[in-house]
mmCIF file of C-alpha atoms in Angstrom:
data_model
loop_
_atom_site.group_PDB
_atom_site.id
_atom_site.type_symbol
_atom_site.label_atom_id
_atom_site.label_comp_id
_atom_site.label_asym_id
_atom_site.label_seq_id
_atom_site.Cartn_x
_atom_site.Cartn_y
_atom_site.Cartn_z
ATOM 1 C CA UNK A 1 -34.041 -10.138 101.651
ATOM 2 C CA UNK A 2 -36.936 -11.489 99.010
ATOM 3 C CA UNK A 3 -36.356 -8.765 96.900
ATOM 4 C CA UNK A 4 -32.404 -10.131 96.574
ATOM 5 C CA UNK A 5 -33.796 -13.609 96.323
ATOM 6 C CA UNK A 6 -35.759 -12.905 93.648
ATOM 7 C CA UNK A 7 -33.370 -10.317 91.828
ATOM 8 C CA UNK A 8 -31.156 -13.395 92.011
ATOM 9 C CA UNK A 9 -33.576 -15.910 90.654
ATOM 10 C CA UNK A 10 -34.279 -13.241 87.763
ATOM 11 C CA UNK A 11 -30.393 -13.165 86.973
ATOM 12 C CA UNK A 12 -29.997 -16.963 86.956
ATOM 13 C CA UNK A 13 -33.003 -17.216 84.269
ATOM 14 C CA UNK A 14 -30.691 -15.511 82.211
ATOM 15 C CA UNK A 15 -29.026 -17.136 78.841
ATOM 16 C CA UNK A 16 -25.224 -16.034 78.307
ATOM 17 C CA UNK A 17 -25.110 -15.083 74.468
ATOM 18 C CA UNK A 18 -21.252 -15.198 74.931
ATOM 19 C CA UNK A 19 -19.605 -18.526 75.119
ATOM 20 C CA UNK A 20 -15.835 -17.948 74.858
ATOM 21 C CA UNK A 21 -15.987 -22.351 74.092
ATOM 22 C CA UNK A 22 -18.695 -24.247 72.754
ATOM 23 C CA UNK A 23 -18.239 -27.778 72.509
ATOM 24 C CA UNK A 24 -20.820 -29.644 70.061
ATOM 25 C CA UNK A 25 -21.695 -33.305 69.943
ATOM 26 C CA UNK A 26 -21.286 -33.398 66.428
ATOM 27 C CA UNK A 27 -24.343 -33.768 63.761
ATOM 28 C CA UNK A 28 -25.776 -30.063 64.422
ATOM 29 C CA UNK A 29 -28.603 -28.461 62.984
ATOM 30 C CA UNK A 30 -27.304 -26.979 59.947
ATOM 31 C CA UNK A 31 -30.936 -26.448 57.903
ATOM 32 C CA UNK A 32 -33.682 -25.102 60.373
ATOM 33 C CA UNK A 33 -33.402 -23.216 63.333
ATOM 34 C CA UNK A 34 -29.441 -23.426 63.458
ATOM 35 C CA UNK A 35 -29.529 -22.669 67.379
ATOM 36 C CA UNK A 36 -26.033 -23.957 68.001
ATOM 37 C CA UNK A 37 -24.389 -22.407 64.892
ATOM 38 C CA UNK A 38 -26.104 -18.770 65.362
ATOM 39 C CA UNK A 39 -24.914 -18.772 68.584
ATOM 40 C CA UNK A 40 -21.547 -18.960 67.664
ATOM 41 C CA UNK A 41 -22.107 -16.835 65.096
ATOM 42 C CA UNK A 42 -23.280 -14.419 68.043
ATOM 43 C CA UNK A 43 -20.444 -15.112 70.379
ATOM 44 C CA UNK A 44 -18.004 -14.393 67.752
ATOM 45 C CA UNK A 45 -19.305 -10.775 67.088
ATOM 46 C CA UNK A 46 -22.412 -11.586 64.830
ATOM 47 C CA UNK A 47 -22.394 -9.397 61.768
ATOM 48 C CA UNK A 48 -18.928 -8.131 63.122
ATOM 49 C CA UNK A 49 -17.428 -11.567 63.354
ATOM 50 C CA UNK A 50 -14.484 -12.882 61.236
ATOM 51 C CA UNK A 51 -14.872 -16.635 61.159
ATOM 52 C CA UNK A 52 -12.246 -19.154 60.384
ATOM 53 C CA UNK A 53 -13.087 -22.548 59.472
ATOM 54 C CA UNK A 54 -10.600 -25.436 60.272
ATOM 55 C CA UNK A 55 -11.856 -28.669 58.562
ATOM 56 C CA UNK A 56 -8.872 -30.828 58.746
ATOM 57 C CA UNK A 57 -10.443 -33.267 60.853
ATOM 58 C CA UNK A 58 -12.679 -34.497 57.370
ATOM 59 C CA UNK A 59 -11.056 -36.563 54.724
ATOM 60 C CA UNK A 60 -13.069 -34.067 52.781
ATOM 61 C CA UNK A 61 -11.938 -30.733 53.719
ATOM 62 C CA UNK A 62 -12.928 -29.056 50.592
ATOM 63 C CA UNK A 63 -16.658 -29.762 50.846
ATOM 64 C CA UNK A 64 -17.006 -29.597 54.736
ATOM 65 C CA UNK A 65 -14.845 -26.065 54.653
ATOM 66 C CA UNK A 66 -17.590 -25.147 52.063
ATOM 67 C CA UNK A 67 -20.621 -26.433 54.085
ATOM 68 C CA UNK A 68 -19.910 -24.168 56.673
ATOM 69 C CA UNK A 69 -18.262 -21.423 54.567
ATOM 70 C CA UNK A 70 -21.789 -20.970 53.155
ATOM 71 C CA UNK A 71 -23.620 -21.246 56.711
ATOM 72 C CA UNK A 72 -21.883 -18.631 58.214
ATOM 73 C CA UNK A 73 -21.914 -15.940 55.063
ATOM 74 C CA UNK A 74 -25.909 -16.228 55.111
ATOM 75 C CA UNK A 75 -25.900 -15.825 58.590
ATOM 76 C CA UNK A 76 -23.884 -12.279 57.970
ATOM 77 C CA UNK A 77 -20.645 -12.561 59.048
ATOM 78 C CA UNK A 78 -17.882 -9.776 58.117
ATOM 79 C CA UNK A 79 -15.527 -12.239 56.676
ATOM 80 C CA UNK A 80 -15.582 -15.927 56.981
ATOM 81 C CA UNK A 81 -12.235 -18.012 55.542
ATOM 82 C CA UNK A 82 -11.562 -21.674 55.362
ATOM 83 C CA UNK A 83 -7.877 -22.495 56.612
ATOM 84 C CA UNK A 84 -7.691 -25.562 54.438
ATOM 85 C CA UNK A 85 -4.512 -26.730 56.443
ATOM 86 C CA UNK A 86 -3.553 -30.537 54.777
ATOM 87 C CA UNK A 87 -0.009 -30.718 56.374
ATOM 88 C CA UNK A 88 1.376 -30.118 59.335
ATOM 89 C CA UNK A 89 3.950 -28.272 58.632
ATOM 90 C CA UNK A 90 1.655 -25.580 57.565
ATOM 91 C CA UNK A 91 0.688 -24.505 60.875
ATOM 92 C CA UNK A 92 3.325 -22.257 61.444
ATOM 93 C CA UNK A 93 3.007 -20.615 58.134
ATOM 94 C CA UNK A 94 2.685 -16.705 58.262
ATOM 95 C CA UNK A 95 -0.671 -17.334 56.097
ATOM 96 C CA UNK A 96 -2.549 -19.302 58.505
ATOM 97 C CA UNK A 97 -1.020 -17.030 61.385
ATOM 98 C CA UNK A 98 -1.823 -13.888 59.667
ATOM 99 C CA UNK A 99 -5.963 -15.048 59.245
ATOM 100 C CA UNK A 100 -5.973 -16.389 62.640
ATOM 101 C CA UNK A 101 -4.907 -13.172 64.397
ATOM 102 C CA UNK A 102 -7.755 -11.319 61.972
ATOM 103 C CA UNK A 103 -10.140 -14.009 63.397
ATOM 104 C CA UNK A 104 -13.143 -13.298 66.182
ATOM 105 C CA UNK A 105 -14.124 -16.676 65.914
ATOM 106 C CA UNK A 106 -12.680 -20.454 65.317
ATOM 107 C CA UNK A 107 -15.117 -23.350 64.524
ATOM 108 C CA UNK A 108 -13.124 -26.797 64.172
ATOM 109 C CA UNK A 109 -15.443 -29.443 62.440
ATOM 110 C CA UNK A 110 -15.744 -32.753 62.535
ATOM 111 C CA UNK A 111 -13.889 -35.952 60.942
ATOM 112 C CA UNK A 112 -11.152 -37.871 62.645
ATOM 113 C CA UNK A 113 -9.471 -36.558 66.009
ATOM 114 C CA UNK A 114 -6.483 -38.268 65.744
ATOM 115 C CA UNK A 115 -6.133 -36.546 62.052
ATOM 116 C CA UNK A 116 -7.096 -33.630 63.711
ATOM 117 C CA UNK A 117 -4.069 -33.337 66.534
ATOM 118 C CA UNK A 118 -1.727 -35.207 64.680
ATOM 119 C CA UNK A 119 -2.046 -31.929 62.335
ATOM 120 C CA UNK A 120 -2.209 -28.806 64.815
ATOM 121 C CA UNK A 121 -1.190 -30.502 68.006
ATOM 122 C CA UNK A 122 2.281 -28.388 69.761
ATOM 123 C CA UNK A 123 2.220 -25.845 66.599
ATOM 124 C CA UNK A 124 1.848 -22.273 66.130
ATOM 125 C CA UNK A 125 -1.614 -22.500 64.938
ATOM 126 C CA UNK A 126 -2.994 -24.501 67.998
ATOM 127 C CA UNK A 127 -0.789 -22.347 70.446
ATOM 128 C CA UNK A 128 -2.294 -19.118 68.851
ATOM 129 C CA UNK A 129 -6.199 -20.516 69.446
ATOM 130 C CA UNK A 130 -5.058 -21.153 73.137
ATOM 131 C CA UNK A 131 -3.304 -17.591 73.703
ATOM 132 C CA UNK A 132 -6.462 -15.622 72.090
ATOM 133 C CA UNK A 133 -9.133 -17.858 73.954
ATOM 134 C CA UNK A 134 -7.176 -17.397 77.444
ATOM 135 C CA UNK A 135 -6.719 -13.526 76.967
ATOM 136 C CA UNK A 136 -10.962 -13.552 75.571
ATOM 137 C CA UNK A 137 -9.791 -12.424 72.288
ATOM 138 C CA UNK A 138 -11.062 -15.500 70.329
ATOM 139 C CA UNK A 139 -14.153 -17.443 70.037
ATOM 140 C CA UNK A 140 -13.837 -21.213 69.917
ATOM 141 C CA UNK A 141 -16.186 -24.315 68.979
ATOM 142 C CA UNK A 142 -15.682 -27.323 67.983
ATOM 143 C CA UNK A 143 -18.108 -30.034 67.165
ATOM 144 C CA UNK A 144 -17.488 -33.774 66.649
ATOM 145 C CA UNK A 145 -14.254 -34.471 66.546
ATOM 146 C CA UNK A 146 -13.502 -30.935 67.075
ATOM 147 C CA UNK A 147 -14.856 -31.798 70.763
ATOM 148 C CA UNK A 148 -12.954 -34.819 71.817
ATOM 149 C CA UNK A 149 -9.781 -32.519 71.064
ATOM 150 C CA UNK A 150 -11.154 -30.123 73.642
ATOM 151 C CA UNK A 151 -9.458 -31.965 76.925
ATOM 152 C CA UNK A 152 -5.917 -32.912 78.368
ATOM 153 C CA UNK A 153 -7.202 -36.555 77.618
ATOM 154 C CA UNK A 154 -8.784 -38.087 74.286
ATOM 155 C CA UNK A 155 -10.991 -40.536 73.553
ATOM 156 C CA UNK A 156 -9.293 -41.508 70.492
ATOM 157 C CA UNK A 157 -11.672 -44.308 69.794
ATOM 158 C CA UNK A 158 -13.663 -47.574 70.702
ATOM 159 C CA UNK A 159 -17.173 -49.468 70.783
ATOM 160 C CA UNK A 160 -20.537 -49.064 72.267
ATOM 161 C CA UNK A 161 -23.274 -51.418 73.493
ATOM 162 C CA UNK A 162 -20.898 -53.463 76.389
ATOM 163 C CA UNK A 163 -20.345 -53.219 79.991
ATOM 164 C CA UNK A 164 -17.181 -50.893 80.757
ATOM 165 C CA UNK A 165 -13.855 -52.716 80.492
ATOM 166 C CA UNK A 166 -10.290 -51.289 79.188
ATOM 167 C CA UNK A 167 -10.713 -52.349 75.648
ATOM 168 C CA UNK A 168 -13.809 -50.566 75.486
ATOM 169 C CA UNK A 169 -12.067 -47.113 74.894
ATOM 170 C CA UNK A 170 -8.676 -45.641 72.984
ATOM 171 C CA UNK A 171 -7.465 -42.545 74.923
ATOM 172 C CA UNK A 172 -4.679 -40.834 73.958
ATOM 173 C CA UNK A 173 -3.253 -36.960 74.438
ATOM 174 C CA UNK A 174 -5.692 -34.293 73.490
ATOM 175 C CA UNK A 175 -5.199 -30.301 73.045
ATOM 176 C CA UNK A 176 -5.729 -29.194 76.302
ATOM 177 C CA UNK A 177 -7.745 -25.978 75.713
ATOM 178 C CA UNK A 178 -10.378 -27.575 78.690
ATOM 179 C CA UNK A 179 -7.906 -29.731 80.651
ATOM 180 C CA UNK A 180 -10.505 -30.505 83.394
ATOM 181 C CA UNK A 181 -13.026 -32.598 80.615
ATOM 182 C CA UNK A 182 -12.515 -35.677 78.898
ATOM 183 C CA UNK A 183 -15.245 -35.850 75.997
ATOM 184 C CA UNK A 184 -17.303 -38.274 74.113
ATOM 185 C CA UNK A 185 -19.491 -36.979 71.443
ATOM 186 C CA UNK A 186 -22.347 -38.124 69.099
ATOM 187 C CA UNK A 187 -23.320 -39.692 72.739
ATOM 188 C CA UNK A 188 -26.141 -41.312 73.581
ATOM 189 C CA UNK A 189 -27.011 -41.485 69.647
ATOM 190 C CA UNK A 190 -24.328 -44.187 69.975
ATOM 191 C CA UNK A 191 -24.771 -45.685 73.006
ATOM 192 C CA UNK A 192 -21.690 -44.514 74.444
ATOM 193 C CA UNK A 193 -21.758 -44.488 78.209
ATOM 194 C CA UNK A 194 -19.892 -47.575 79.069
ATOM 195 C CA UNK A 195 -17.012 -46.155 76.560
ATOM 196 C CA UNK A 196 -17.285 -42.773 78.646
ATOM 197 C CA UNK A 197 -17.345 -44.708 81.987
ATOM 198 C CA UNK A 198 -14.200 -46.367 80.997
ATOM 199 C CA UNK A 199 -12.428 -43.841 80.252
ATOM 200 C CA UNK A 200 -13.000 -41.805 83.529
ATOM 201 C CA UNK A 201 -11.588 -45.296 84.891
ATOM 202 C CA UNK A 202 -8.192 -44.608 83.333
ATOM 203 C CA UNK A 203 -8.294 -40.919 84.516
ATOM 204 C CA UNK A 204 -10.268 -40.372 87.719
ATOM 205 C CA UNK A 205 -9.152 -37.054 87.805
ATOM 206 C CA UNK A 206 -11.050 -35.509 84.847
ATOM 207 C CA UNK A 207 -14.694 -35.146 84.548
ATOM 208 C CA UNK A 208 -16.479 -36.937 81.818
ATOM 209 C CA UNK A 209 -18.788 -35.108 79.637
ATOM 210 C CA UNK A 210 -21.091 -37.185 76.963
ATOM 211 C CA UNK A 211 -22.924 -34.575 74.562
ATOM 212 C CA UNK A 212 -25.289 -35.618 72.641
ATOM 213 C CA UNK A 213 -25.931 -35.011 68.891
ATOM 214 C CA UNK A 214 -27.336 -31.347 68.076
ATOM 215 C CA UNK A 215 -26.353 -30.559 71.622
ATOM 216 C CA UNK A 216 -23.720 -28.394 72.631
ATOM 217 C CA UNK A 217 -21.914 -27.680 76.238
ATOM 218 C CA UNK A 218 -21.381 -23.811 75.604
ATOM 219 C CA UNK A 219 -18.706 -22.401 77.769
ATOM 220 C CA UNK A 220 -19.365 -18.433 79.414
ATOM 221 C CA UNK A 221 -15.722 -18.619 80.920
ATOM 222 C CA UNK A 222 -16.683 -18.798 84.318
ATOM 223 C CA UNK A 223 -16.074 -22.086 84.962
ATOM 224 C CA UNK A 224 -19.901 -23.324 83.780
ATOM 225 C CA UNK A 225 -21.226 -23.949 80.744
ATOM 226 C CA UNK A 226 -24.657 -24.516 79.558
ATOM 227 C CA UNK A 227 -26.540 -26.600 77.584
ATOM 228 C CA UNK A 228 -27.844 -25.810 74.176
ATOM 229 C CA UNK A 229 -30.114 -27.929 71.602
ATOM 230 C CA UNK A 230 -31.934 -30.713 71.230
ATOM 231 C CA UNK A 231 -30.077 -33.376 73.365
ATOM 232 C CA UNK A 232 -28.677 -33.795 76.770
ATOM 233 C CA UNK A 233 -24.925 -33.544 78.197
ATOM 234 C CA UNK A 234 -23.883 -36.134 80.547
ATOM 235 C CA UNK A 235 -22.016 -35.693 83.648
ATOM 236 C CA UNK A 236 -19.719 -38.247 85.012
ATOM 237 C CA UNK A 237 -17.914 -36.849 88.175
ATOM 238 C CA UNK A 238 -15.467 -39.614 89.840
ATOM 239 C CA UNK A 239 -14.733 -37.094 92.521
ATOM 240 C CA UNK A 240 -16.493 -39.769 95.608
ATOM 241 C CA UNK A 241 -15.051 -42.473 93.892
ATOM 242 C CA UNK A 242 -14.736 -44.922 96.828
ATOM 243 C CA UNK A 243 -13.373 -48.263 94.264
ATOM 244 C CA UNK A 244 -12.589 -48.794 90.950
ATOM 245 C CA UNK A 245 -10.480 -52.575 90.169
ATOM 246 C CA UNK A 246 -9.506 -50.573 86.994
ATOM 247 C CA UNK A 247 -5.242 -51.376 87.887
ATOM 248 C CA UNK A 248 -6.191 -54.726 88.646
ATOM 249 C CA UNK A 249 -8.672 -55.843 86.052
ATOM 250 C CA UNK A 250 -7.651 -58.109 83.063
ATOM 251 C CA UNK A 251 -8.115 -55.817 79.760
ATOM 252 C CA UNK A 252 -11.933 -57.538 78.709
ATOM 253 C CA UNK A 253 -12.560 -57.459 82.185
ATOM 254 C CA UNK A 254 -15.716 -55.599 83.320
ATOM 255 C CA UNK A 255 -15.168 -52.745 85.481
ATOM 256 C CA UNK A 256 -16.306 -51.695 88.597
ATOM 257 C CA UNK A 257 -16.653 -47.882 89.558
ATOM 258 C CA UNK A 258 -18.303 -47.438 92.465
ATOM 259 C CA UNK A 259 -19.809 -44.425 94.055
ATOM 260 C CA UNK A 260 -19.621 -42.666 90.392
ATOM 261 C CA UNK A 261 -22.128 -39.535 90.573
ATOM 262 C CA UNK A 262 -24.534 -38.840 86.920
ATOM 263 C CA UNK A 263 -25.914 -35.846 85.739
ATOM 264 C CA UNK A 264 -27.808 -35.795 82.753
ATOM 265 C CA UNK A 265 -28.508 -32.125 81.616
ATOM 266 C CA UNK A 266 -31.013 -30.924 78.978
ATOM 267 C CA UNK A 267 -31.594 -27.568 77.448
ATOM 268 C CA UNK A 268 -30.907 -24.598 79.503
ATOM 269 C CA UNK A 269 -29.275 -26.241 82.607
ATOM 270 C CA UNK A 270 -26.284 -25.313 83.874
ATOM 271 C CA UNK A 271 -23.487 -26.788 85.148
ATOM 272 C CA UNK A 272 -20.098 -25.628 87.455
ATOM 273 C CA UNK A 273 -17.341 -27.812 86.140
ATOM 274 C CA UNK A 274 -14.810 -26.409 88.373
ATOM 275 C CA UNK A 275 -16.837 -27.010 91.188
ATOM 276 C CA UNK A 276 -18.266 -29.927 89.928
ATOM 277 C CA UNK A 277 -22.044 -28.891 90.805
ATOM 278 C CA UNK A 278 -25.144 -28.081 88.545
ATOM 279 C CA UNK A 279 -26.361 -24.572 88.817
ATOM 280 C CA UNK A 280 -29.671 -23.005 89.771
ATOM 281 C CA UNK A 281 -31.723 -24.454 86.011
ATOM 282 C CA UNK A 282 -32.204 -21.091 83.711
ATOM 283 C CA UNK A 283 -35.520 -22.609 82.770
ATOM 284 C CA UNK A 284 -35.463 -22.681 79.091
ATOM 285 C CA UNK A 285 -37.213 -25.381 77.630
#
């Protein structure tokens, strides 16, 4: 019986290089060590990986496409292409289809979310990412606003530094590829737990996840997902939510939430979002 206990302590100690999802708080290291973007790189097949770039979240698609264009062809990928998609009507176009299907990997910068699923949301292109994700033929990250796309629900906007109230956050539809999370990104680099909190207000149903800059939530398609970089995620489960006068409450009005439960992860932990329990910690510091 020790020997399985510690067999089983050895296996949880051990990092996933495979994250089918990896969703970044935006502001990743893109100079030094690069630990979120080679590991996407990795997922996606590492010197075997065909990487498409999506940057039309950015009012400058050009130059962000290009930023990580160049990243990923030092790193050594087979074949990296920007989809430099400005309309929406050319998501369903053969071209876009016809790189996507080549692709081992998808990375979705940042910019403007609302840009970013008023452009892909209910096309081809978006429905293609989902299919090849689902069926583990695709690699997917997204960092910025390429995160707050990632749930059912979007935070679509709103201010920091106030107690939670309804006008504190903008939700609106997101893409669905994690129904279960509603994101906020950049996160405690801009104070954004009271937005978070309200939002899980409005839907008491998802989880909330707040990742911090250079930080990434990294999917292994089990139902967990890690932690990687510099920053922490944080966890806000309303599952024993005993009160909220959220229905009632005038729209300035600050909430209460009671019986919320926190997490705050850091690098290495691990955390069951189906189950909605952190993990035995990998130990990585």
């Amino acid at each position: 019986m020790l020997e399985l206990e510690t067999r089983l302590a050895q296996q949880s100690m051990v990092i996933s290089t495979q994250y089918p999802v990896m969703v970044v708080g935006g502001a990743e290291d893109k100079v030094n060590g690069c630990d979120i973007l080679t590991a996407f790189f990795e997922s996606a097949g590492g010197s075997a990986a065909k990487i498409g770039i999506i940057p039309c979240a950015s009012r400058e698609p050009t130059v962000v496409g290009d930023r990580y264009y160049q990243i990923f062809q030092k790193m050594g990928a087979q074949q990296v292409q920007v989809l430099d998609i400005r309309y929406r009507n050319e998501c369903d176009e053969a071209r876009w289809l016809e790189i996507l299907n080549d692709c081992t990997g998808v990375f979705v910068t940042g910019g403007d979310q609302l840009r970013l699923c008023d452009l892909v949301g209910g096309t081809e292109l978006i429905k293609t990412i989902k299919q090849k994700v689902a069926l583990g033929q695709l690699k997917l990250a997204g960092t910025s606003a390429g995160a707050a796309m990632m749930g059912d629900r979007m935070i679509a906007g709103g201010s920091s530094g106030e107690s939670p109230n309804q006008t504190l956050v903008e939700l609106t539809e997101g893409l669905g590829i994690i129904p279960e999370l509603l994101v906020d990104q950049h996160f405690h680099n801009r104070n954004r737990m009271a937005r978070l909190m309200s939002a899980v207000a409005a839907n008491p149903d998802k989880l909330g996840v707040g990742i911090d800059e250079d930080t990434c939530a990294a999917l292994d398609g089990s139902g967990v997902f890690q932690v990687l970089g510099k920053g922490t995620v944080t966890v806000i489960d309303p599952g024993s939510l005993t009160h909220t006068n959220y229905p009632q409450a005038d729209a300035a009005h600050p909430l209460s939430l009671h019986n919320l439960k926190v997490h705050v992860l850091s690098k290495g932990d691990r955390y069951d979002y189906k189950n909605r329990a952190v993990l035995a910690n990998s130990g990585v510091r």
